[in-house]
CSV table of C-alpha atoms and ligand atoms in Angstrom, one decimal:
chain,number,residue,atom,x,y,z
A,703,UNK,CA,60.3,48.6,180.4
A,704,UNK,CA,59.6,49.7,177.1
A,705,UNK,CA,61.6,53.1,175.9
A,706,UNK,CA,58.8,54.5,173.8
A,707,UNK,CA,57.1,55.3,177.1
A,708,UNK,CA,59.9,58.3,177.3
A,709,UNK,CA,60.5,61.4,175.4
A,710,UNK,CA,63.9,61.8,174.0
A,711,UNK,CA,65.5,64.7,175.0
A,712,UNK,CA,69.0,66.3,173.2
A,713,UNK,CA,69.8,69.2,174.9
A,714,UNK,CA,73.0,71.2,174.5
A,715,UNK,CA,75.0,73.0,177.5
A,716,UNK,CA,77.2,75.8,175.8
A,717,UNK,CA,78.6,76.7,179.4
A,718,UNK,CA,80.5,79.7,179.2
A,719,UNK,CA,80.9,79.5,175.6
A,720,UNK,CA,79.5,82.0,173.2
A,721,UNK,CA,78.4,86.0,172.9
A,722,UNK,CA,75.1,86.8,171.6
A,723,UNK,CA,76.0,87.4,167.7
A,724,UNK,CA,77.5,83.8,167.9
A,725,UNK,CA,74.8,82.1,169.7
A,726,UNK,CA,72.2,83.5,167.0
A,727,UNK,CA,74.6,82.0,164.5
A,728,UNK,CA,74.5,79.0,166.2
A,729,UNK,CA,71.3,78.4,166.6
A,730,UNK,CA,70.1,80.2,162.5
A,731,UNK,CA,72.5,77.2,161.8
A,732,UNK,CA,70.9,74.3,163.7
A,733,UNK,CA,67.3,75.1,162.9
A,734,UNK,CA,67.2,73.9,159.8
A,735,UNK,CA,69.6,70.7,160.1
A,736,UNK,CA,67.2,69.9,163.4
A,737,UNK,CA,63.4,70.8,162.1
A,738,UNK,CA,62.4,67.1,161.5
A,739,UNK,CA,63.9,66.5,165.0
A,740,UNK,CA,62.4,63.1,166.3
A,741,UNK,CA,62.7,64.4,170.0
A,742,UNK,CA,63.0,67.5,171.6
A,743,UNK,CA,66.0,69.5,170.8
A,744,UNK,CA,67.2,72.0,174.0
A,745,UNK,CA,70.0,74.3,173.8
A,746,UNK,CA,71.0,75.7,177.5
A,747,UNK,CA,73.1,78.9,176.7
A,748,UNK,CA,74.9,81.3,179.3
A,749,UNK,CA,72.4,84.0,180.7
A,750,UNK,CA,73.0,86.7,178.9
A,751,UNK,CA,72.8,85.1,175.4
A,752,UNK,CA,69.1,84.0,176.6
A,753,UNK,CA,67.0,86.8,175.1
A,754,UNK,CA,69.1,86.5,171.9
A,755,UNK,CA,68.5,82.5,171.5
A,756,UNK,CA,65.3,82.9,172.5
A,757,UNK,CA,64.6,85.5,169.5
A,758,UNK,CA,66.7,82.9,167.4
A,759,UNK,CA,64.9,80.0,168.2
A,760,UNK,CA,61.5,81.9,167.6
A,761,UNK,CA,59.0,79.8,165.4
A,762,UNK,CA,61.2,76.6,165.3
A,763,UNK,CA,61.5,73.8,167.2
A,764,UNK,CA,64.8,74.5,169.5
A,765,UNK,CA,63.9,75.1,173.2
A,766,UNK,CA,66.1,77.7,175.2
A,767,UNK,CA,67.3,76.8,178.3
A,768,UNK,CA,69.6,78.2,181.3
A,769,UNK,CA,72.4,76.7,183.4
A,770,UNK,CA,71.5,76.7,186.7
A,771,UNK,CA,68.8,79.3,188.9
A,772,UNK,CA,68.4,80.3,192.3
A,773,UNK,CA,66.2,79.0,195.0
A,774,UNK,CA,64.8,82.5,196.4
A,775,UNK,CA,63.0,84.3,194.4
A,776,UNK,CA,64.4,87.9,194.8
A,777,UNK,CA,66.6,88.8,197.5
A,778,UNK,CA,70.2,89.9,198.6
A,779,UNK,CA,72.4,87.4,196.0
A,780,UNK,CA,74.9,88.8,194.5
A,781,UNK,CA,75.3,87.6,191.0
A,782,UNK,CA,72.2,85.2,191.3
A,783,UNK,CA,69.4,84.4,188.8
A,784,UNK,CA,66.2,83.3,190.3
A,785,UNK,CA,64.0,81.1,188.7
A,786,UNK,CA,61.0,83.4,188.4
A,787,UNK,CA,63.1,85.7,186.3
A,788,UNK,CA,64.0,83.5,183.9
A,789,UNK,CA,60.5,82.1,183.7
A,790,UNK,CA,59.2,85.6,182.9
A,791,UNK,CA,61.7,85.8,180.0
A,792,UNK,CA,60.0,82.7,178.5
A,793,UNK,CA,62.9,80.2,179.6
A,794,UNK,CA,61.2,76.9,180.0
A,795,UNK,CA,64.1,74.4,180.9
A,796,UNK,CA,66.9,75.0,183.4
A,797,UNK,CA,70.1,72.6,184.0
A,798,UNK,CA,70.3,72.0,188.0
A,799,UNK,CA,73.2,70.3,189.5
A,800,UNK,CA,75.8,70.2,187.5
A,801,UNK,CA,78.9,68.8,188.4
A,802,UNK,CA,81.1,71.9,187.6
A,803,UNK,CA,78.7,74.3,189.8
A,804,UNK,CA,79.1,70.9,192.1
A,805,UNK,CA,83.1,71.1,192.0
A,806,UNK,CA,83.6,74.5,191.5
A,807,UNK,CA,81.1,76.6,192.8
A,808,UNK,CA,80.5,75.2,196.2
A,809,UNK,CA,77.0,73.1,195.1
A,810,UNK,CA,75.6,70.6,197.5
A,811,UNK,CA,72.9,68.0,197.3
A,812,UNK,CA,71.3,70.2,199.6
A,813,UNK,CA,71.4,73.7,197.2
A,814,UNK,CA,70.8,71.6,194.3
A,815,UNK,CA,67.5,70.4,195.8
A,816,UNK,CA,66.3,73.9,196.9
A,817,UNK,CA,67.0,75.2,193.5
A,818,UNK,CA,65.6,71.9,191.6
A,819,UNK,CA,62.1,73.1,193.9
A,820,UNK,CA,62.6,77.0,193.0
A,821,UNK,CA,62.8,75.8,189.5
A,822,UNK,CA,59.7,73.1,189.7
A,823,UNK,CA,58.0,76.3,191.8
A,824,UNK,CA,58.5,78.6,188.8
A,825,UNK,CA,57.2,75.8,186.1
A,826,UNK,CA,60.7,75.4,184.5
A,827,UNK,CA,61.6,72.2,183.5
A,828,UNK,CA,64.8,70.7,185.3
A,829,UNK,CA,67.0,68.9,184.0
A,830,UNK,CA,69.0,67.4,187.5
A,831,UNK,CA,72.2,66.4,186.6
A,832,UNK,CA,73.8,63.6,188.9
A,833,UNK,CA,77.3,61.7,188.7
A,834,UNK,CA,80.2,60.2,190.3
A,835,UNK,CA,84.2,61.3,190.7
A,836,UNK,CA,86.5,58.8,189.1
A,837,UNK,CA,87.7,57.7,192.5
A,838,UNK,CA,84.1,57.2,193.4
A,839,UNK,CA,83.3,54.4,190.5
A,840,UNK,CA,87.0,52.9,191.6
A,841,UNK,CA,85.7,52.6,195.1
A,842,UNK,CA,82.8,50.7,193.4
A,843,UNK,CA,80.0,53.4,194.9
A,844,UNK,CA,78.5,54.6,191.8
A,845,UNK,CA,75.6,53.7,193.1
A,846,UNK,CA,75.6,54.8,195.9
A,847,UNK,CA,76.8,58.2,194.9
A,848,UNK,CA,73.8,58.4,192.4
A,849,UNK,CA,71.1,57.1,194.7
A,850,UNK,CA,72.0,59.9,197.3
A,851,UNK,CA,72.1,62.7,194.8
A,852,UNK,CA,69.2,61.1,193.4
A,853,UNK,CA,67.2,61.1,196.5
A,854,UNK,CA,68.3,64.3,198.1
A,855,UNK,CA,67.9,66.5,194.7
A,856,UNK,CA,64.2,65.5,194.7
A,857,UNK,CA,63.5,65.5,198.4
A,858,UNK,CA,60.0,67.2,198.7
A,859,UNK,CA,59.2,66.7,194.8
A,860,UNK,CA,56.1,65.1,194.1
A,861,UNK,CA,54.8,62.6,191.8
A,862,UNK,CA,53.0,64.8,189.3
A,863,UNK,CA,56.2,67.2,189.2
A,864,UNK,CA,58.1,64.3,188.6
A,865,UNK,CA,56.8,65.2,185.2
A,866,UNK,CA,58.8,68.3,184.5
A,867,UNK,CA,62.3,66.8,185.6
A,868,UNK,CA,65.1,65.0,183.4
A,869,UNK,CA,67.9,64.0,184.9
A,870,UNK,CA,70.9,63.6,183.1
A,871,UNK,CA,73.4,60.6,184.3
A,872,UNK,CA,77.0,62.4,183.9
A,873,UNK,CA,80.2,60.9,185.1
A,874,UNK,CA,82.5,63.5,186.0
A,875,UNK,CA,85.4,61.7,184.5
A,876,UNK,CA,83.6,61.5,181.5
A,877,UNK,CA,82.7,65.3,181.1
A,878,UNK,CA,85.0,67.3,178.5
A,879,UNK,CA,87.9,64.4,178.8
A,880,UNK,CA,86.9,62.8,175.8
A,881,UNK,CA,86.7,59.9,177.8
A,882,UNK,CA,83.0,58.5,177.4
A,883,UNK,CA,81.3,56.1,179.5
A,884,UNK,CA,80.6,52.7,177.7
A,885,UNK,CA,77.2,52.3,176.4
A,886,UNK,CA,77.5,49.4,179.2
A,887,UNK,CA,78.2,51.3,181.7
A,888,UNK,CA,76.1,54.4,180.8
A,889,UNK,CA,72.9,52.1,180.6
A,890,UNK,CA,73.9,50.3,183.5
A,891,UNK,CA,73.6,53.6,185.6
A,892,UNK,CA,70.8,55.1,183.6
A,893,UNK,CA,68.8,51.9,184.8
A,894,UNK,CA,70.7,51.9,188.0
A,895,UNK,CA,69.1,56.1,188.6
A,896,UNK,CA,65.5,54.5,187.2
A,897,UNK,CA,65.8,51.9,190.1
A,898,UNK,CA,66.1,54.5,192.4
A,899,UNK,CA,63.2,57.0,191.3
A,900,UNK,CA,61.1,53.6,191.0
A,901,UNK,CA,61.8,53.3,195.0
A,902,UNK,CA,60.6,56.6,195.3
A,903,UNK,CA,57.4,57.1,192.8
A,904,UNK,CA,56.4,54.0,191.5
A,905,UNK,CA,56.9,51.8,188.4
A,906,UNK,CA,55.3,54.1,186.2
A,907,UNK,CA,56.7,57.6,186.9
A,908,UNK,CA,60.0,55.4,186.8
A,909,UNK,CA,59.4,54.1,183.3
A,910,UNK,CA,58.5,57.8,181.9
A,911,UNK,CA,61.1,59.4,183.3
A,912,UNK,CA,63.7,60.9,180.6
A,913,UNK,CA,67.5,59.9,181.6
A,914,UNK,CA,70.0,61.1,179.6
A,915,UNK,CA,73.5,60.3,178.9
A,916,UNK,CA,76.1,63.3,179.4
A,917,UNK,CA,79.8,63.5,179.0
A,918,UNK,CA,81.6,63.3,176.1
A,919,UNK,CA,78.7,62.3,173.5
A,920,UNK,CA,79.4,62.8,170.1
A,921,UNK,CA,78.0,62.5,166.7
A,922,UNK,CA,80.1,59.4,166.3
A,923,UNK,CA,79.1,57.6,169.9
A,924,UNK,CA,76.0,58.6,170.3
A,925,UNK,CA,74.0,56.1,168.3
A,926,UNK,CA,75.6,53.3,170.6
A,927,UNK,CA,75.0,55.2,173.8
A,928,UNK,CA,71.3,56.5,172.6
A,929,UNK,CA,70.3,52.4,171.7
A,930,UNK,CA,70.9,51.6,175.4
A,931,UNK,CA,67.3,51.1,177.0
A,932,UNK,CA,68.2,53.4,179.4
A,933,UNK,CA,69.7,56.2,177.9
A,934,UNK,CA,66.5,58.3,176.7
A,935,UNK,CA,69.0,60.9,175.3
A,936,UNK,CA,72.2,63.7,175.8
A,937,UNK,CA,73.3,66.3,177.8
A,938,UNK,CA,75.9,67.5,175.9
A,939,UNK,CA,79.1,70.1,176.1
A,940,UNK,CA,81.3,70.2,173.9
A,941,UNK,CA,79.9,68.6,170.4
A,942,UNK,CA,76.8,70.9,171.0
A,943,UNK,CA,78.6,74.1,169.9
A,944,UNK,CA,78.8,72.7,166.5
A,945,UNK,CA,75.5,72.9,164.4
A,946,UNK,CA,76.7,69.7,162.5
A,947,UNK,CA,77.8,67.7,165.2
A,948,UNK,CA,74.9,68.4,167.2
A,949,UNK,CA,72.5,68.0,164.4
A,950,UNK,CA,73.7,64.4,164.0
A,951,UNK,CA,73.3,63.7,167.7
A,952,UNK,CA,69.8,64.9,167.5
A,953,UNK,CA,69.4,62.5,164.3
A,954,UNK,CA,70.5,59.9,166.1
A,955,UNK,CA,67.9,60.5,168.9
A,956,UNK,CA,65.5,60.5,166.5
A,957,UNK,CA,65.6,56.7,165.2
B,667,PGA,P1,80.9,67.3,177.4
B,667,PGA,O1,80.1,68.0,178.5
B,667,PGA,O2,80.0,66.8,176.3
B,667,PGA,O3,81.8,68.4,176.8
B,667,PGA,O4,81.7,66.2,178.0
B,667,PGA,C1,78.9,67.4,179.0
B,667,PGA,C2,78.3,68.2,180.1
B,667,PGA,O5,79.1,68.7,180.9
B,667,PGA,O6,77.1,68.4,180.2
C-alpha cells in the first residue's frame, strides 16, 4: 500500500461553535497560515455561518463544508437541510455520521446511509464518519462496530462514487476528552476500515480511499498520528477553532 496513492485531507468541524463575524475571522486568519497547504484544507462550519465562510474563503484554498444534510430533497422536515440546498449555495463537502448526531440526535446506520446517498446524489463530497463507544473497544468489537457502520453507510454506493467519500475513523471516547487514540491504535483501525472497503470495492478503490483520524488531534499529536500509513489525515473539533493550531495540523499533513 503506498500512501501517496491518497489525498490528505485536514478538515475542521466547528460544530456549534461560532457566529458569522467570528467565522470570517476565523477563516481571514487561516488563509494565509494555510496557502501553501500540502493537502486539502476543509473547514465544516454550522449552517448558517455557510454563506459567510464561503465569501471568506473566496479565492483561497479553504473548502467550506456542512455538518450533516438530509436524505429528501424538499419535503415536510422541520428544521432539515437537504443536500440539494446546500449544493446550490456552492457547499461541496458535507460531514455524514457523526457520532454526536449518532448519540444525540437519534442517527442510525440506516439514516446515515440515506443521507451519505442524498449527499453523493447532490455531488457533495462525504466525509462518513464511523467509530466505536469505549465499552465497545473493551468488548474487543472495534471491528466489528466499524465493519457494520462501514458496510451499511455505503450500502448502494458504487465504485466510481467511492471517489467523493472520506471517511473519518473517530473513536467516541476519543472525541473532545482529550483523550487520543494511539498512533497504534488509530492506524490499526484506519487499516482495519481499508480492509473492509477492500472487501467491498477492490484493492484499488481501497488504496485511494482518504481515511482520517478524528478525536482529539492536535498540533502537537498530529505529526505521530498523520505518519501512520493509514491515517491519510484529521477530522478535527476542538484544535480547529484556532487558526494556529489548525494551521500546524495542516503543516503537518503536508510533509
Ligand atoms: P475533537 O473532535 O477534535 O474536539 O475531539 C473531533 C470531532 O468530533 O470530529
Amino acid at each position: 500500500m503506498n500512501k501517496s496513492l491518497r489525498k490528505a485531507v485536514i478538515a475542521g468541524n466547528w460544530k456549534m461553535n461560532k457566529n458569522r463575524a467570528k467565522a470570517k475571522a476565523l477563516i481571514s486568519e487561516l488563509a494565509p497560515l494555510v496557502s501553501d497547504a500540502g493537502c486539502d484544507v476543509v473547514c465544516c462550519v454550522p449552517f448558517t455561518d455557510l454563506e459567510t465562510a464561503l465569501a471568506a474563503a473566496g479565492g483561497t484554498n479553504i473548502k467550506i463544508g456542512a455538518q450533516n444534510c438530509h436524505w429528501a430533497e424538499s419535503g415536510a422536515f422541520t428544521a432539515e437541510i437537504s443536500a440539494g440546498m446546500l449544493k446550490e449555495m456552492g457547499v461541496p463537502y458535507v460531514i455524514i455520521g457523526h457520532s454526536e448526531r449518532r448519540q444525540y440526535f437519534g442517527e442510525t446506520d440506516e439514516t446515515v446511509n440515506k443521507r451519505v446517498r442524498a449527499a453523493l446524489d447532490a455531488g457533495l463530497t462525504v466525509i462518513l464518519c464511523v467509530g466505536e463507544l469505549l465499552s465497545q473497544r473493551e468488548h474487543n468489537i472495534t471491528g466489528e462496530i466499524c465493519s457494520m457502520q462501514t458496510k451499511i453507510a455505503l450500502n448502494g454506493v458504487s465504485k466510481n462514487e467511492l471517489k467523493n467519500i472520506i471517511i473519518a475513523y473517530e473513536p467516541v471516547w476519543a472525541i473532545g476528552t482529550g483523550k487520543t487514540a494511539t498512533s497504534e491504535q488509530a492506524g490499526e483501525a484506519n487499516g482495519f476500515i481499508r480492509g473492509v472497503v477492500e472487501s467491498l470495492y477492490g484493492k484499488e478503490a481501497a488504496d485511494a480511499l482518504t481515511i482520517q483520524y478524528g478525536g482529539s488531534m492536535n498540533a502537537e499529536n498530529a505529526g505521530e498520528l498523520l505518519d501512520k500509513e493509514h491515517v491519510d489525515g484529521g477530522l478535527i473539533g476542538g484544535a480547529s477553532l484556532k487558526a494556529p493550531d489548525f494551521a500546524a495540523i495542516v503543516k503537518a499533513a503536508g510533509r
